[in-house]
mmCIF file of C-alpha atoms in Angstrom:
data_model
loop_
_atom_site.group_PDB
_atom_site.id
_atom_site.type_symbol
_atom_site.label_atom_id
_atom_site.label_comp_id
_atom_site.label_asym_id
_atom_site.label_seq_id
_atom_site.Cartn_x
_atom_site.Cartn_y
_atom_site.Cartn_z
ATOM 1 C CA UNK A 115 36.567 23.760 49.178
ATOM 2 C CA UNK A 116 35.521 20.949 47.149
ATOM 3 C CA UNK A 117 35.837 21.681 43.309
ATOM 4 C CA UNK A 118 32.407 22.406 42.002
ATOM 5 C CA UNK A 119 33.141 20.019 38.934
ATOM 6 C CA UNK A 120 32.886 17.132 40.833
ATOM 7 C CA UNK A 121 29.221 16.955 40.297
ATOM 8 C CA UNK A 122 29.475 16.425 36.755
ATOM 9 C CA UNK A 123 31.526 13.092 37.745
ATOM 10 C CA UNK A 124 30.580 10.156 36.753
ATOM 11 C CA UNK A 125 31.598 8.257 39.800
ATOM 12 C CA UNK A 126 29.910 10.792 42.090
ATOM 13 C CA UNK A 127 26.627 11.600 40.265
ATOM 14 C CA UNK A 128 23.814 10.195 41.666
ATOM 15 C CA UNK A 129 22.209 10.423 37.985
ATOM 16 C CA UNK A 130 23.215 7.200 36.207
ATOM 17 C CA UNK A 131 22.968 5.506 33.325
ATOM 18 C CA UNK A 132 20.156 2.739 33.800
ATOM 19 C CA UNK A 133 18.971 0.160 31.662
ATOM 20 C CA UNK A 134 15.081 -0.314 31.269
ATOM 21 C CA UNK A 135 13.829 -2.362 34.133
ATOM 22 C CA UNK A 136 12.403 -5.078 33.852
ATOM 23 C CA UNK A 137 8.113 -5.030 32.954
ATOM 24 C CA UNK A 138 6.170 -5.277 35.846
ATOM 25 C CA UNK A 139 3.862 -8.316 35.808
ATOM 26 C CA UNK A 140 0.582 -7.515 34.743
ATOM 27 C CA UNK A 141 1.534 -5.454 31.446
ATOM 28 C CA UNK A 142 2.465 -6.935 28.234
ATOM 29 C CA UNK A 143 6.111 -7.557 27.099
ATOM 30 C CA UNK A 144 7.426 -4.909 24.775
ATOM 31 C CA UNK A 145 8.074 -5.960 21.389
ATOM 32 C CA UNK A 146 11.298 -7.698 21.390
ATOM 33 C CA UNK A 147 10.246 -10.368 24.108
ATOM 34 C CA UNK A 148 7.107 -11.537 22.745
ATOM 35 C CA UNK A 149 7.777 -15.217 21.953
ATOM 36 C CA UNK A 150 8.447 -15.633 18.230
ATOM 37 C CA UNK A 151 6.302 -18.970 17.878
ATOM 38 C CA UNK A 152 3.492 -17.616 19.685
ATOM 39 C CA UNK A 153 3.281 -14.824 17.227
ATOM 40 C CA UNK A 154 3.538 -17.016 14.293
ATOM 41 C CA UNK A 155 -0.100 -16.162 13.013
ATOM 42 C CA UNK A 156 -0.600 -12.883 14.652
ATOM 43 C CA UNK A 157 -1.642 -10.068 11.663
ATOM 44 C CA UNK A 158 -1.460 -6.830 10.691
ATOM 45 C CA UNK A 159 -4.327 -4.701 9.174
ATOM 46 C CA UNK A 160 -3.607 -4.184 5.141
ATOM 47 C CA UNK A 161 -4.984 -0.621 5.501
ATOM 48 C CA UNK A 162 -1.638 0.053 8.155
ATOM 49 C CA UNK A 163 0.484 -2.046 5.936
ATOM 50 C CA UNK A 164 -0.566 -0.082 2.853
ATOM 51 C CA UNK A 165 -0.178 3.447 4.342
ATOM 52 C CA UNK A 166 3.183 2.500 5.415
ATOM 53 C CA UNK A 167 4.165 1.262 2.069
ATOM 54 C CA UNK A 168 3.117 4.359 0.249
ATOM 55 C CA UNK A 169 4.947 6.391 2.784
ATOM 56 C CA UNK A 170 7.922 4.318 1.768
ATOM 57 C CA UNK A 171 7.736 4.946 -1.644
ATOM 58 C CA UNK A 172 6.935 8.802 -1.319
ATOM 59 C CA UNK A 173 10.212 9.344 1.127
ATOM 60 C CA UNK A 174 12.484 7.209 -1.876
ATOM 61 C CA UNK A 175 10.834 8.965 -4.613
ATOM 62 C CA UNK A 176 11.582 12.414 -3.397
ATOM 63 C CA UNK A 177 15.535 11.202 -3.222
ATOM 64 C CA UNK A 178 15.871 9.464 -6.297
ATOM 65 C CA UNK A 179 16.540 10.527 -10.146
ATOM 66 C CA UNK A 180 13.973 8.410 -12.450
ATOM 67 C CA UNK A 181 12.498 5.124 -12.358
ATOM 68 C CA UNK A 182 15.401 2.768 -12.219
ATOM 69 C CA UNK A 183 17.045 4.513 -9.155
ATOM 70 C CA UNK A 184 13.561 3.811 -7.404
ATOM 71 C CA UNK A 185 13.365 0.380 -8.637
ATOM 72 C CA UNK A 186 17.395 -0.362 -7.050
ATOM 73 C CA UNK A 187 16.336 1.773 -3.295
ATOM 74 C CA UNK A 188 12.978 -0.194 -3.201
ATOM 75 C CA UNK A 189 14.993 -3.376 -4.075
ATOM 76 C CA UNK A 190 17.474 -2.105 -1.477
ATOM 77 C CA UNK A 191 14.664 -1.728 1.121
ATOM 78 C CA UNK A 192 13.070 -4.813 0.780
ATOM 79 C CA UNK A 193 16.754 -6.563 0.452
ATOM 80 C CA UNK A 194 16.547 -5.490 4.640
ATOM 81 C CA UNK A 195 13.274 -7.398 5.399
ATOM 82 C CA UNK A 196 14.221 -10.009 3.277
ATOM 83 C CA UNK A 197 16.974 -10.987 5.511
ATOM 84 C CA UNK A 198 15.196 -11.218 8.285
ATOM 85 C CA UNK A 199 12.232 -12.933 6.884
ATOM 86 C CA UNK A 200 14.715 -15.943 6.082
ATOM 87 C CA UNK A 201 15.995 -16.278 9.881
ATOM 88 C CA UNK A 202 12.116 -15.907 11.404
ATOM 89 C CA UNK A 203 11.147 -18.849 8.800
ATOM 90 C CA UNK A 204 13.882 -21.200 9.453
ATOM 91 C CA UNK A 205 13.265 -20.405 13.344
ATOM 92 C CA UNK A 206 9.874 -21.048 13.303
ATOM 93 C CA UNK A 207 10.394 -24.176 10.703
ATOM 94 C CA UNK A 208 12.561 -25.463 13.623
ATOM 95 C CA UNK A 209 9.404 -25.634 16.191
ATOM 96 C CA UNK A 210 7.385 -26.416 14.210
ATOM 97 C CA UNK A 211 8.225 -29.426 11.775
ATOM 98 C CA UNK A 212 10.256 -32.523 12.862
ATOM 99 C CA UNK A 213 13.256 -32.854 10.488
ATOM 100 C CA UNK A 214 13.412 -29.075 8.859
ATOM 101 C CA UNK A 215 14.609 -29.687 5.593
ATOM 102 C CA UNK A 216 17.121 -27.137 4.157
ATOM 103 C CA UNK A 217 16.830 -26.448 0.723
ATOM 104 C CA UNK A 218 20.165 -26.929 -1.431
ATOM 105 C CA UNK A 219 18.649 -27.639 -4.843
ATOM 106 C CA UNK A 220 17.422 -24.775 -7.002
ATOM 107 C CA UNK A 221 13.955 -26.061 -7.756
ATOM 108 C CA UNK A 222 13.106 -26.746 -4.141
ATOM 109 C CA UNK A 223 14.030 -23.248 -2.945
ATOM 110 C CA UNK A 224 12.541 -21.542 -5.503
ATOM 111 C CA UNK A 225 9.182 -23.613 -4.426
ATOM 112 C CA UNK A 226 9.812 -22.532 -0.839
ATOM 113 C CA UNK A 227 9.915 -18.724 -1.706
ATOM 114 C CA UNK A 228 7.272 -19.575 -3.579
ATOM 115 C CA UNK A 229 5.073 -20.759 -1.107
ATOM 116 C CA UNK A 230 6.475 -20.624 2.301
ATOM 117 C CA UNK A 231 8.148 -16.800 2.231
ATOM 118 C CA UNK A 232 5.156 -15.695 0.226
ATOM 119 C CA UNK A 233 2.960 -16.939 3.337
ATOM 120 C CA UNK A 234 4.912 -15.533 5.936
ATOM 121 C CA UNK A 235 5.110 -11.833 3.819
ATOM 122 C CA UNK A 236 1.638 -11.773 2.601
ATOM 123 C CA UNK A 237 -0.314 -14.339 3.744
ATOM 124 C CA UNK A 238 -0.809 -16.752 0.642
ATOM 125 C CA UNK A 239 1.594 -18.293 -2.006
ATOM 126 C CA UNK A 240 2.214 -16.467 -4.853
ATOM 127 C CA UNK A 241 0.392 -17.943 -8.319
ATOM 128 C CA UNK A 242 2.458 -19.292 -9.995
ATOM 129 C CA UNK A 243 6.480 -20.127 -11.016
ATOM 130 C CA UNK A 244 8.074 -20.305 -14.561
ATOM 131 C CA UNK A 245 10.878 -21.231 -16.607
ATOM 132 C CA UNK A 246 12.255 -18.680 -19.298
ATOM 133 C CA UNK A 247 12.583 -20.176 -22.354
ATOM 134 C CA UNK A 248 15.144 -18.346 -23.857
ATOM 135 C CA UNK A 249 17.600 -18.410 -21.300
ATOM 136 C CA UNK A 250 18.662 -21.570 -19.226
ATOM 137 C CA UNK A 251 19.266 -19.148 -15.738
ATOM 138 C CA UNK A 252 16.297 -16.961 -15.432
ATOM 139 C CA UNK A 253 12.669 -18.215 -13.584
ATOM 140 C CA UNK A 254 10.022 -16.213 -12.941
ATOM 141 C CA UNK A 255 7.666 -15.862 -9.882
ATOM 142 C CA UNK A 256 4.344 -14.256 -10.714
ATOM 143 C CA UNK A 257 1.852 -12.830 -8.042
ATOM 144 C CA UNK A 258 -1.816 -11.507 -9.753
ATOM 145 C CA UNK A 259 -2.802 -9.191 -7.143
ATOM 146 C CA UNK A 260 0.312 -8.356 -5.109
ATOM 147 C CA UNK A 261 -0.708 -6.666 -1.595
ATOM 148 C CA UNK A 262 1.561 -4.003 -1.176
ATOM 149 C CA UNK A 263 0.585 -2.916 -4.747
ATOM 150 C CA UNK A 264 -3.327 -2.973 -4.571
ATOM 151 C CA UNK A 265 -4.041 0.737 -4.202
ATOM 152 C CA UNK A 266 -0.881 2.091 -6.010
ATOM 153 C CA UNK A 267 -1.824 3.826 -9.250
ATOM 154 C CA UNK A 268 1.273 4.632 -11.112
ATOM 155 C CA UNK A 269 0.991 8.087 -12.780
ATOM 156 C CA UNK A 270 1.791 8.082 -17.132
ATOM 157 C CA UNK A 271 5.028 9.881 -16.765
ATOM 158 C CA UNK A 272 6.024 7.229 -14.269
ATOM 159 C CA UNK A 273 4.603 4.108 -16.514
ATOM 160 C CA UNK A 274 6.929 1.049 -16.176
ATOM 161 C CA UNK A 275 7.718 1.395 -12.140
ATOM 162 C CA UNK A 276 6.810 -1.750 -10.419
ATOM 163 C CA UNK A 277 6.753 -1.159 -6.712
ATOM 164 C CA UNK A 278 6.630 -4.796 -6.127
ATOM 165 C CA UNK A 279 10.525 -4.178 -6.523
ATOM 166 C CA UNK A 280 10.093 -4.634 -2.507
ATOM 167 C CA UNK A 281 9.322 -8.054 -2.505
ATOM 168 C CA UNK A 282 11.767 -8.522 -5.688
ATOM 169 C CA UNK A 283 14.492 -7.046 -2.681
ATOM 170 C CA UNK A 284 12.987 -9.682 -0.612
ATOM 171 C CA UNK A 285 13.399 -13.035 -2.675
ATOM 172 C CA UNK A 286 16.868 -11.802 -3.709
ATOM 173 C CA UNK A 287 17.426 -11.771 0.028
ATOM 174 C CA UNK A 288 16.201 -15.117 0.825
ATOM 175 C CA UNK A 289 17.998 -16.340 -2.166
ATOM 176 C CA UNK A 290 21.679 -15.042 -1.055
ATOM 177 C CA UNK A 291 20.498 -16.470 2.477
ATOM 178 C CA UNK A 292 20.053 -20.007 0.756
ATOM 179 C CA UNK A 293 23.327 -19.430 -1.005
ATOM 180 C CA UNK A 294 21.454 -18.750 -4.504
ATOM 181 C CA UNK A 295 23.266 -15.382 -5.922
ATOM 182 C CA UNK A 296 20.747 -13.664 -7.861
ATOM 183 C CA UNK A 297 19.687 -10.884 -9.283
ATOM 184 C CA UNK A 298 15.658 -10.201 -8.876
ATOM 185 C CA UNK A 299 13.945 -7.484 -10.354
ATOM 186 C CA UNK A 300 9.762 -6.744 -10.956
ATOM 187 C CA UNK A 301 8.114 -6.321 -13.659
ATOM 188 C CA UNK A 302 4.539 -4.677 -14.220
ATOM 189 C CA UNK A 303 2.528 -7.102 -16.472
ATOM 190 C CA UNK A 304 -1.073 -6.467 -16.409
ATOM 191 C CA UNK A 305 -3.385 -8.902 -17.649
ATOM 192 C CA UNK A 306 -7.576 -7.778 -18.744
ATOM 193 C CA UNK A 307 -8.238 -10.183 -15.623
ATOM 194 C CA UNK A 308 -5.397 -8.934 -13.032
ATOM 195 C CA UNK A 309 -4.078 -5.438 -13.890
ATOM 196 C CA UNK A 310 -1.945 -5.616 -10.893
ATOM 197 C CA UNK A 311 -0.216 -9.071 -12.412
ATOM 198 C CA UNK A 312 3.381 -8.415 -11.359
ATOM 199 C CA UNK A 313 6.698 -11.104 -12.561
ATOM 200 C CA UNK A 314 9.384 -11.570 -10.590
ATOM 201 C CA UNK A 315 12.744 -12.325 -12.760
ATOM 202 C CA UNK A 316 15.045 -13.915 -11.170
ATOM 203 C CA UNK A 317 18.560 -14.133 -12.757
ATOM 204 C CA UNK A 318 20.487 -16.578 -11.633
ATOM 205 C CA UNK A 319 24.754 -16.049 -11.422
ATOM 206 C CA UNK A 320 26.737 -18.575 -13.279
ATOM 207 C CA UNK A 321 27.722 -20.493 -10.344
ATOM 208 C CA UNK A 322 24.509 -21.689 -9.174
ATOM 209 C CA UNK A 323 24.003 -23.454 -12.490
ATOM 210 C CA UNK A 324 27.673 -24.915 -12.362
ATOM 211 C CA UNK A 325 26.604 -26.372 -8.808
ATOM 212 C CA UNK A 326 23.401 -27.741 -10.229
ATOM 213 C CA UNK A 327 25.091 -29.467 -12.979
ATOM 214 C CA UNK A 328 27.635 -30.569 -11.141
ATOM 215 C CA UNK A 329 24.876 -31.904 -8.551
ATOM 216 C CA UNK A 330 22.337 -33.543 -11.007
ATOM 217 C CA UNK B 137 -34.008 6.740 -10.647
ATOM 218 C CA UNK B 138 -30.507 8.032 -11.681
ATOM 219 C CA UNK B 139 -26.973 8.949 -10.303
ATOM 220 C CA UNK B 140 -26.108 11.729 -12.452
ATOM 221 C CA UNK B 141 -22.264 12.448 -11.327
ATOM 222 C CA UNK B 142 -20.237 12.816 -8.937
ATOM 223 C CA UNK B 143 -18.256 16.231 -7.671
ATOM 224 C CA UNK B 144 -15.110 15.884 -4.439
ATOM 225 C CA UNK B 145 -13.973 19.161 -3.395
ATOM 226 C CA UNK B 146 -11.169 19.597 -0.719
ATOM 227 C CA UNK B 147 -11.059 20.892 2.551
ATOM 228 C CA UNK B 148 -9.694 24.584 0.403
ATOM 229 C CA UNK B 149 -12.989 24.303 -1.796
ATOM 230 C CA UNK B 150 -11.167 23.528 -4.446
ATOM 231 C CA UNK B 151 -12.510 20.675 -7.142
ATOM 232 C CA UNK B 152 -10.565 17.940 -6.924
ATOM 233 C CA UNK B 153 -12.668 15.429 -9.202
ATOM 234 C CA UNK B 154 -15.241 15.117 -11.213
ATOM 235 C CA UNK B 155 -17.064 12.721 -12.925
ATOM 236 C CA UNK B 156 -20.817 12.320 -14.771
ATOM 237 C CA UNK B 157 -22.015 8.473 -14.953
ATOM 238 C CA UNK B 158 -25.272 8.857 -16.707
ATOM 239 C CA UNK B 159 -26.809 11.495 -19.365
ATOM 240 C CA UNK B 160 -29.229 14.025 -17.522
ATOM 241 C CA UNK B 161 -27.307 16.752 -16.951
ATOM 242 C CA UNK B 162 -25.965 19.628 -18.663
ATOM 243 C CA UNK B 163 -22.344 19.244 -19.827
ATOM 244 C CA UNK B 164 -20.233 22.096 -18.346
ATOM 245 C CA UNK B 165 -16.358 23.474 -19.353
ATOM 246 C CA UNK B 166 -14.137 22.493 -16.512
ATOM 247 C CA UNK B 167 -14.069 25.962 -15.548
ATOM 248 C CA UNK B 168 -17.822 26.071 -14.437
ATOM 249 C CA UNK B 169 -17.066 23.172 -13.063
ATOM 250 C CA UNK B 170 -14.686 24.771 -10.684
ATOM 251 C CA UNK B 171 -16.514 27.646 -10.230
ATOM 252 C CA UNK B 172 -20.175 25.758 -9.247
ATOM 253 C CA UNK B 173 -17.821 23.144 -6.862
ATOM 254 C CA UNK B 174 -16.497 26.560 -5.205
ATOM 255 C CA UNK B 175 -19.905 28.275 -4.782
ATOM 256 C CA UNK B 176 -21.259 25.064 -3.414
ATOM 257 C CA UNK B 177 -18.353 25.298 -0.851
ATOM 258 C CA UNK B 178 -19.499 29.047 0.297
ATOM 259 C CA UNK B 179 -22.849 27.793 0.571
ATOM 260 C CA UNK B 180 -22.280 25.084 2.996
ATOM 261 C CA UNK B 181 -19.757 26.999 4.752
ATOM 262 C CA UNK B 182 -22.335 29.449 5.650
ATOM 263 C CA UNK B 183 -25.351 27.014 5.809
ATOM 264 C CA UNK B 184 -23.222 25.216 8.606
ATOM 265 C CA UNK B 185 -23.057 28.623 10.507
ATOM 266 C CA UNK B 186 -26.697 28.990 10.017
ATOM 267 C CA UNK B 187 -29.425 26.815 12.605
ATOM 268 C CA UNK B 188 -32.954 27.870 13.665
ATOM 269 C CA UNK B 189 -32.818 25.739 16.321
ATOM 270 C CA UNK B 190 -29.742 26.813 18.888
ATOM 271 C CA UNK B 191 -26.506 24.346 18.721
ATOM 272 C CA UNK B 192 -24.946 22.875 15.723
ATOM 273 C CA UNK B 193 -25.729 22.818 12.478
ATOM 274 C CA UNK B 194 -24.290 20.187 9.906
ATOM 275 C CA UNK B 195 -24.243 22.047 6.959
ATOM 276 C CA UNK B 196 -26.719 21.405 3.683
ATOM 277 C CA UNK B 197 -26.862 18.106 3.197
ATOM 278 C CA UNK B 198 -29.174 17.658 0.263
ATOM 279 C CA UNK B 199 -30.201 20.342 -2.069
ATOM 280 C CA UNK B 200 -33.569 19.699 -4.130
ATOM 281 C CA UNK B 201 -34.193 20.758 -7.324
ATOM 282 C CA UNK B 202 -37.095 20.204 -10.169
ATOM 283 C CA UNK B 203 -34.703 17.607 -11.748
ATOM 284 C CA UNK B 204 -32.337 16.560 -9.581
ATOM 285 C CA UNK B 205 -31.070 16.568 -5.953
ATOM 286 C CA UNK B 206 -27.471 17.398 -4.494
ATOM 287 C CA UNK B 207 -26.010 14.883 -2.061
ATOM 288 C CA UNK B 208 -23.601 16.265 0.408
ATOM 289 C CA UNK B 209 -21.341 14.346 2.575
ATOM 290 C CA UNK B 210 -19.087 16.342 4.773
ATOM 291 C CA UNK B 211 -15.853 14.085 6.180
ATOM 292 C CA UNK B 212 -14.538 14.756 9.580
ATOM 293 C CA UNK B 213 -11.367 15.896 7.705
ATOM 294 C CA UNK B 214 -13.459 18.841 5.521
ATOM 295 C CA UNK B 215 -13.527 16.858 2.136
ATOM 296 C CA UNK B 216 -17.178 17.231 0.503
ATOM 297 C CA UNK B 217 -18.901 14.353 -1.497
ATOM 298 C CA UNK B 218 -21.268 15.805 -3.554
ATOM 299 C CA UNK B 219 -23.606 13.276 -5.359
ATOM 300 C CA UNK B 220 -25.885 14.603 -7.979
ATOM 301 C CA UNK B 221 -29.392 12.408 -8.623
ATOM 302 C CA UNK B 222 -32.714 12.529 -9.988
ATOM 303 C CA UNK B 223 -35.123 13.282 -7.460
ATOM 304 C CA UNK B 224 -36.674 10.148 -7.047
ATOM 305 C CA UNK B 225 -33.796 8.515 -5.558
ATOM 306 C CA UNK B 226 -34.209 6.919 -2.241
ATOM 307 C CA UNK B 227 -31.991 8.350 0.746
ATOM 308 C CA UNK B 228 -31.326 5.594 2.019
ATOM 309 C CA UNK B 229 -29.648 3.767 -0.757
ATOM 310 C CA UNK B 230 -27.436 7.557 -1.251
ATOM 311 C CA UNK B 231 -26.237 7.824 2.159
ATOM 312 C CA UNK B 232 -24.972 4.159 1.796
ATOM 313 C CA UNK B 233 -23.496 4.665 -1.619
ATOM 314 C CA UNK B 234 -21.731 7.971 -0.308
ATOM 315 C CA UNK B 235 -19.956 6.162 2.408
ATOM 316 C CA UNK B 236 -18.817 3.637 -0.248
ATOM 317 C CA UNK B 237 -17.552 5.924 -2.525
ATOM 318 C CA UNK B 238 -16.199 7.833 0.921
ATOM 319 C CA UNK B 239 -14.485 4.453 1.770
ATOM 320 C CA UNK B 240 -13.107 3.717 -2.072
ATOM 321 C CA UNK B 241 -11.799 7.176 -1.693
ATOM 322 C CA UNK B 242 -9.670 6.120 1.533
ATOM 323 C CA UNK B 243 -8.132 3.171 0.140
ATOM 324 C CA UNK B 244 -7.200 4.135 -4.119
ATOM 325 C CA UNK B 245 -6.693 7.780 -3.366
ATOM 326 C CA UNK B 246 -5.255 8.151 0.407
ATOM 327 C CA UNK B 247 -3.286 4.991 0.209
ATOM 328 C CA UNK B 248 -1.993 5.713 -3.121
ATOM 329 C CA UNK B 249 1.878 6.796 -2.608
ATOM 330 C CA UNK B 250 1.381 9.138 -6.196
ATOM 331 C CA UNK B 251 -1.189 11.092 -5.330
ATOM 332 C CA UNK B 252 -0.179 14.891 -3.229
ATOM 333 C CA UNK B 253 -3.231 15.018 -0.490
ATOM 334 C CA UNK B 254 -5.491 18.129 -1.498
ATOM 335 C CA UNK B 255 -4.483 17.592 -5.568
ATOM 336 C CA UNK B 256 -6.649 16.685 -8.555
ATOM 337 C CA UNK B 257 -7.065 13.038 -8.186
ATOM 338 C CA UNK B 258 -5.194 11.165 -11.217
ATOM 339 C CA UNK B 259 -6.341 7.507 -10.009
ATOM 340 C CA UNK B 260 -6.833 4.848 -12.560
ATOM 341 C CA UNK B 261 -8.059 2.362 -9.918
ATOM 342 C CA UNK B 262 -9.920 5.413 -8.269
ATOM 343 C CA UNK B 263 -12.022 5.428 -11.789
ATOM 344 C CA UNK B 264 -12.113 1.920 -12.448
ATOM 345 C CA UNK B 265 -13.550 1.251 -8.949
ATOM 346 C CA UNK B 266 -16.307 3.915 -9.010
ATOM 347 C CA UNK B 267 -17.038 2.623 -12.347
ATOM 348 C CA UNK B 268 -17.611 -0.909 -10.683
ATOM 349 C CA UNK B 269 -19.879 0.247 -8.137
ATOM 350 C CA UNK B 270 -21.674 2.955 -9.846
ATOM 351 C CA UNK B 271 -21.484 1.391 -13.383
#
């Protein structure tokens, strides 16, 4: 008698692992085999973008203790895309341009983030970059009406949360990608004309300005 | 030719905001308030079971007066719009202001990550929008 155990076998059940086949012609590609350059301009509707932004923030803010730990897991979260928002650029700089230029001087990358990661995130650069004048390592990127932020009303008790500490996550990212060790947080700055104004600090670690002196 | 305020009461009939934009009407405590947003609520609940002719009924959607009219715009999700006016007010420029205030509503309240679906509604750019189109 055979033993009745044998059907849970791996070698003799006829119920296998499979992988996915592949698509049958006709239907579209599932996500990860769409071409990357072909997708280069392909958008996404702010209204899904913002819903899934304030989910973000509601599912941090119900495991966090005040402002600051919201600030770091937003900064965290956006840290992830950032990543990954480096490698798609540089791919799709590849294709597209015909000597991609990497950047290895601080000014030039910060003008890329400026312009070219802003692009690829949101669609347009960012308004403007600046130079602290008290200290020699910190710049500043400053967007007036940052997207993910358009429809977030901070409550009083929560005054001083900038939830553009995403894309803060996102240019320190880029920056340790570029080999620029920073630290990047976001500050709210409202102006009469742009009460959404948002700065970007960027805090550069001593060894980036070592290299840049030792550079010049 | 006057918007007089503007009431939004949840699906619970609860008032959830409420706001006058021009002098005309009487000023109420917040607890009249509540309790007129919550009769209004009955009313349409039971106008909406209510039809002469047989099949559906929508539910009251405007409410004369000597001095004013009530606006009512009932969302597919139960949230009321209730737009209060001087009679001469056209209904054609109302309906189209209710769906912008309905659409204002979507974007500053729903989309707003502070804001607990069914709550008060605490929204600076909430006012400040309504402010803009209403003035």
């Amino acid at each position: 008698m055979n033993s009745s155990v044998d059907h849970l076998s791996p070698t003799t059940s006829s119920a296998r692992f499979s992988l996915p086949s592949k698509p049958t012609p006709g239907l579209k590609p599932n996500i990860y085999e769409r071409n990357l350059n072909k997708t280069r301009l392909s958008e996404v509707s702010a209204a899904s973008l913002s819903f899934l932004f304030s989910e973000i923030v509601q599912y941090t803010q119900k495991r966090v203790s005040g402002i600051n730990d919201l600030e770091r897991r937003l900064n965290t979260l956006g840290y992830r895309v950032g990543t990954r928002v480096l490698e798609l650029t540089a791919y799709r700089a590849e294709f597209s341009s015909k000597a991609p230029k990497r950047e290895i001087r601080l000014l030039p990358a910060l003008m890329a983030i400026h312009t070219q990661v802003w692009r690829a995130v949101y669609g347009r650069p960012a308004d403007a970059i600046e130079k602290s004048v008290e200290n020699v390592d910190e710049y500043m990127i400053i967007d007036n009406d940052p997207l993910i932020e358009r429809h977030i009303s901070v409550p009083r008790d929560l005054s001083g949360l900038s939830c553009s500490s995403f894309s803060a996550g996102i240019v320190e990212a880029v920056l340790d990608g570029l080999g620029f060790p920073a630290r990047v947080t976001a500050h709210h700055t409202p102006t009469a004309t742009h009460p959404t104004r948002a700065t970007i600090l960027i805090k550069f670690e001593k060894s980036v300005l070592d290299r840049e002196d030792i550079l010049k | 030719m006057a918007i007089f305020g503007l009431w939004v009461i949840n699906k619970a009939g609860g008032l959830v905001y409420q706001r006058n934009f021009a002098d005309g009407l009487a000023q109420l405590t917040s607890n009249e308030y509540l309790v007129l947003a919550g009769t209004l609520h009955g009313i349409h609940a039971i106008t909406s079971r209510l039809s002469p002719i047989p099949g559906q009924s929508s539910g009251a959607q405007v409410i004369e007066g000597e001095t004013f009219k009530i606006n009512v715009l009932l969302t597919l999700t139960g949230t009321k719009f209730i737009l209060l006016t001087s009679p001469a007010e056209p209904a054609s420029t109302i309906d189209v202001l209710l769906q912008k205030i309905y659409s204002i509503y979507a974007e500053k309240v729903m989309q707003n990550p502070f804001h607990t679906p069914e709550m008060p509604i605490r929204s600076e750019a909430f006012d400040v929008s309504l402010g803009a189109l209403i003035g």
